[in-house]
């Protein structure tokens, strides 16, 4: 690809992404630390540039994101605040970056696809609800509350003790965010809403009374952040807390980023390198943490805007970071007049956008195990934490999947007298009623092993059994163990047993684990039913 042909598109793509990122970065920074909203800008600058240099996904734009901000804000609160717990916060955020680098090295990217849709939809819905709840008070001009139960317990209070200025600013901002795209999707709705909301605030006079007072984000330094020496004051007794927080952030950042990479692939018809991207994200989050920023991830909004503005290479992400750096150094001192209710409205729109309304409606209408997983993950995300929510959701999804697979294999597996096969095979009258055929259809795994054992042990009045495994693509340790038990059961009952249709890779497993020849001699394992029948005919007609 010619550099001269792409740089113009990368320039416009980076500029568009920067315009979109500016208000969101300030809003997410404010949510983590009301006294220093610029930390969101630091992330939008450092993470974007570093991740784009490594570039596992060429068009990906990295920013603070809603899900990452919620977890980061929780880490800051649990550490005792941004001032007293700064060392623990920095180490937690830095560890998140290190863990992401490790995830990339051990190639975790390939496993994210195994997270079920109800789990993804549930935790995104839970995060969206959390974002809205945490901005509820600020939207109405009340001091923010830090605990979910505290917010829910006093949900009507901000409405009762409303501030007209905050309501006007919040509703105006939300209105613009949703109206502007109806006029033109090319217009940066977030930035326009930020600017217009700030202008409206100039005409709202706090002298009109207490109900008209509102807060602004305050002073923002217009210089580069410095290395946070506080990291060297870390209390090692807090290491376990930092590790758990780092793992949670790394896990969420991994999912958030790789999903955005898939979106970029679909739009550009390219293929991303997920593990390389994780290394870039990890390095970016590690360095960002050392300079006081918050963790971030791949941003779907910024990435789509970049691609739609003709960004095609990793230069677009680098340009985006440089543009925001110029804004910070040149305009930082003028951003202090932005009202907090305006940023709260921006965050509420993000929370609404994160919630998967369409998917959740569809899943709930099913009224099955997927609906249960969805509701449980939403609840755990809101009232416990994301790591627990995803962990429990994945375990339950796996359990329900295995249960369903076991039922399907049970339904599809056929059993009966060998006489059922007479149309296909010429079977001697002398043996056809003495042989029982059990045809397995599907994987023989722990979700079906108990049913298989019960059905096999229920076979009576036969002199031989054929276990047909030609439709078994996979067998796990539980399946192998129960198969051995079944064979031993038949031996004890003096029933001849043969295996037929065993696939090569499964036969190799049997050899490695000594199932063959220790439990079943090799001469009793055949490629076809016909061969197995030939052996049984000889054995039954010529008893020793």
PDB file of N, CA and C in Angstrom, residues 74 106 112 146 216 218 230 239 294 311 317 369 398 427 453 462 470 490 516:
ATOM      1  N   UNK A  74     -14.087   1.743  40.218  1.00  0.00           N
ATOM      2  CA  UNK A  74     -14.240   0.859  41.371  1.00  0.00           C
ATOM      3  C   UNK A  74     -12.915   0.581  42.058  1.00  0.00           C
ATOM      4  N   UNK A 106       0.731 -15.626  25.384  1.00  0.00           N
ATOM      5  CA  UNK A 106       0.224 -17.007  25.467  1.00  0.00           C
ATOM      6  C   UNK A 106      -0.965 -17.237  24.533  1.00  0.00           C
ATOM      7  N   UNK A 112     -11.399 -16.082  23.240  1.00  0.00           N
ATOM      8  CA  UNK A 112     -12.473 -15.134  23.562  1.00  0.00           C
ATOM      9  C   UNK A 112     -13.768 -15.515  22.849  1.00  0.00           C
ATOM     10  N   UNK A 146     -21.200   6.942  45.755  1.00  0.00           N
ATOM     11  CA  UNK A 146     -20.151   6.016  45.306  1.00  0.00           C
ATOM     12  C   UNK A 146     -20.542   4.550  45.365  1.00  0.00           C
ATOM     13  N   UNK A 216     -18.574  22.994  37.471  1.00  0.00           N
ATOM     14  CA  UNK A 216     -17.804  22.766  36.244  1.00  0.00           C
ATOM     15  C   UNK A 216     -16.662  21.795  36.567  1.00  0.00           C
ATOM     16  N   UNK A 218     -13.560  22.195  36.367  1.00  0.00           N
ATOM     17  CA  UNK A 218     -12.435  22.829  37.059  1.00  0.00           C
ATOM     18  C   UNK A 218     -11.159  22.830  36.244  1.00  0.00           C
ATOM     19  N   UNK A 230       4.987   7.887  42.966  1.00  0.00           N
ATOM     20  CA  UNK A 230       4.268   7.246  44.077  1.00  0.00           C
ATOM     21  C   UNK A 230       4.260   5.722  43.966  1.00  0.00           C
ATOM     22  N   UNK A 239      -0.820  -6.260  47.521  1.00  0.00           N
ATOM     23  CA  UNK A 239      -0.502  -6.889  46.234  1.00  0.00           C
ATOM     24  C   UNK A 239      -1.652  -7.758  45.718  1.00  0.00           C
ATOM     25  N   UNK A 294      -5.824   6.323  33.096  1.00  0.00           N
ATOM     26  CA  UNK A 294      -6.678   5.196  33.449  1.00  0.00           C
ATOM     27  C   UNK A 294      -6.607   4.148  32.341  1.00  0.00           C
ATOM     28  N   UNK A 311      -9.622   6.253   7.218  1.00  0.00           N
ATOM     29  CA  UNK A 311      -8.414   5.766   7.880  1.00  0.00           C
ATOM     30  C   UNK A 311      -8.164   4.318   7.495  1.00  0.00           C
ATOM     31  N   UNK A 317      -4.410   6.085  14.124  1.00  0.00           N
ATOM     32  CA  UNK A 317      -4.426   6.083  15.579  1.00  0.00           C
ATOM     33  C   UNK A 317      -3.346   6.965  16.169  1.00  0.00           C
ATOM     34  N   UNK A 369     -32.586 -21.439  29.505  1.00  0.00           N
ATOM     35  CA  UNK A 369     -31.337 -21.292  30.251  1.00  0.00           C
ATOM     36  C   UNK A 369     -30.565 -20.040  29.834  1.00  0.00           C
ATOM     37  N   UNK A 398     -21.652 -23.128  30.085  1.00  0.00           N
ATOM     38  CA  UNK A 398     -21.013 -24.411  29.746  1.00  0.00           C
ATOM     39  C   UNK A 398     -21.841 -25.574  30.285  1.00  0.00           C
ATOM     40  N   UNK A 427     -27.200 -61.265   7.577  1.00  0.00           N
ATOM     41  CA  UNK A 427     -26.873 -61.725   8.916  1.00  0.00           C
ATOM     42  C   UNK A 427     -27.456 -63.123   9.118  1.00  0.00           C
ATOM     43  N   UNK A 453     -23.785 -45.181  30.275  1.00  0.00           N
ATOM     44  CA  UNK A 453     -23.529 -46.276  31.207  1.00  0.00           C
ATOM     45  C   UNK A 453     -24.839 -46.944  31.632  1.00  0.00           C
ATOM     46  N   UNK A 462     -28.589 -60.979  25.918  1.00  0.00           N
ATOM     47  CA  UNK A 462     -27.821 -61.007  24.688  1.00  0.00           C
ATOM     48  C   UNK A 462     -26.460 -61.656  24.948  1.00  0.00           C
ATOM     49  N   UNK A 470     -18.899 -44.962  14.844  1.00  0.00           N
ATOM     50  CA  UNK A 470     -18.581 -44.298  13.570  1.00  0.00           C
ATOM     51  C   UNK A 470     -19.057 -42.843  13.525  1.00  0.00           C
ATOM     52  N   UNK A 490     -19.611 -55.785  30.594  1.00  0.00           N
ATOM     53  CA  UNK A 490     -19.967 -56.836  29.645  1.00  0.00           C
ATOM     54  C   UNK A 490     -19.100 -58.080  29.839  1.00  0.00           C
ATOM     55  N   UNK A 516      -6.832 -49.917  24.737  1.00  0.00           N
ATOM     56  CA  UNK A 516      -6.458 -50.988  23.813  1.00  0.00           C
ATOM     57  C   UNK A 516      -4.943 -51.183  23.947  1.00  0.00           C
TER      58      UNK A 516
END
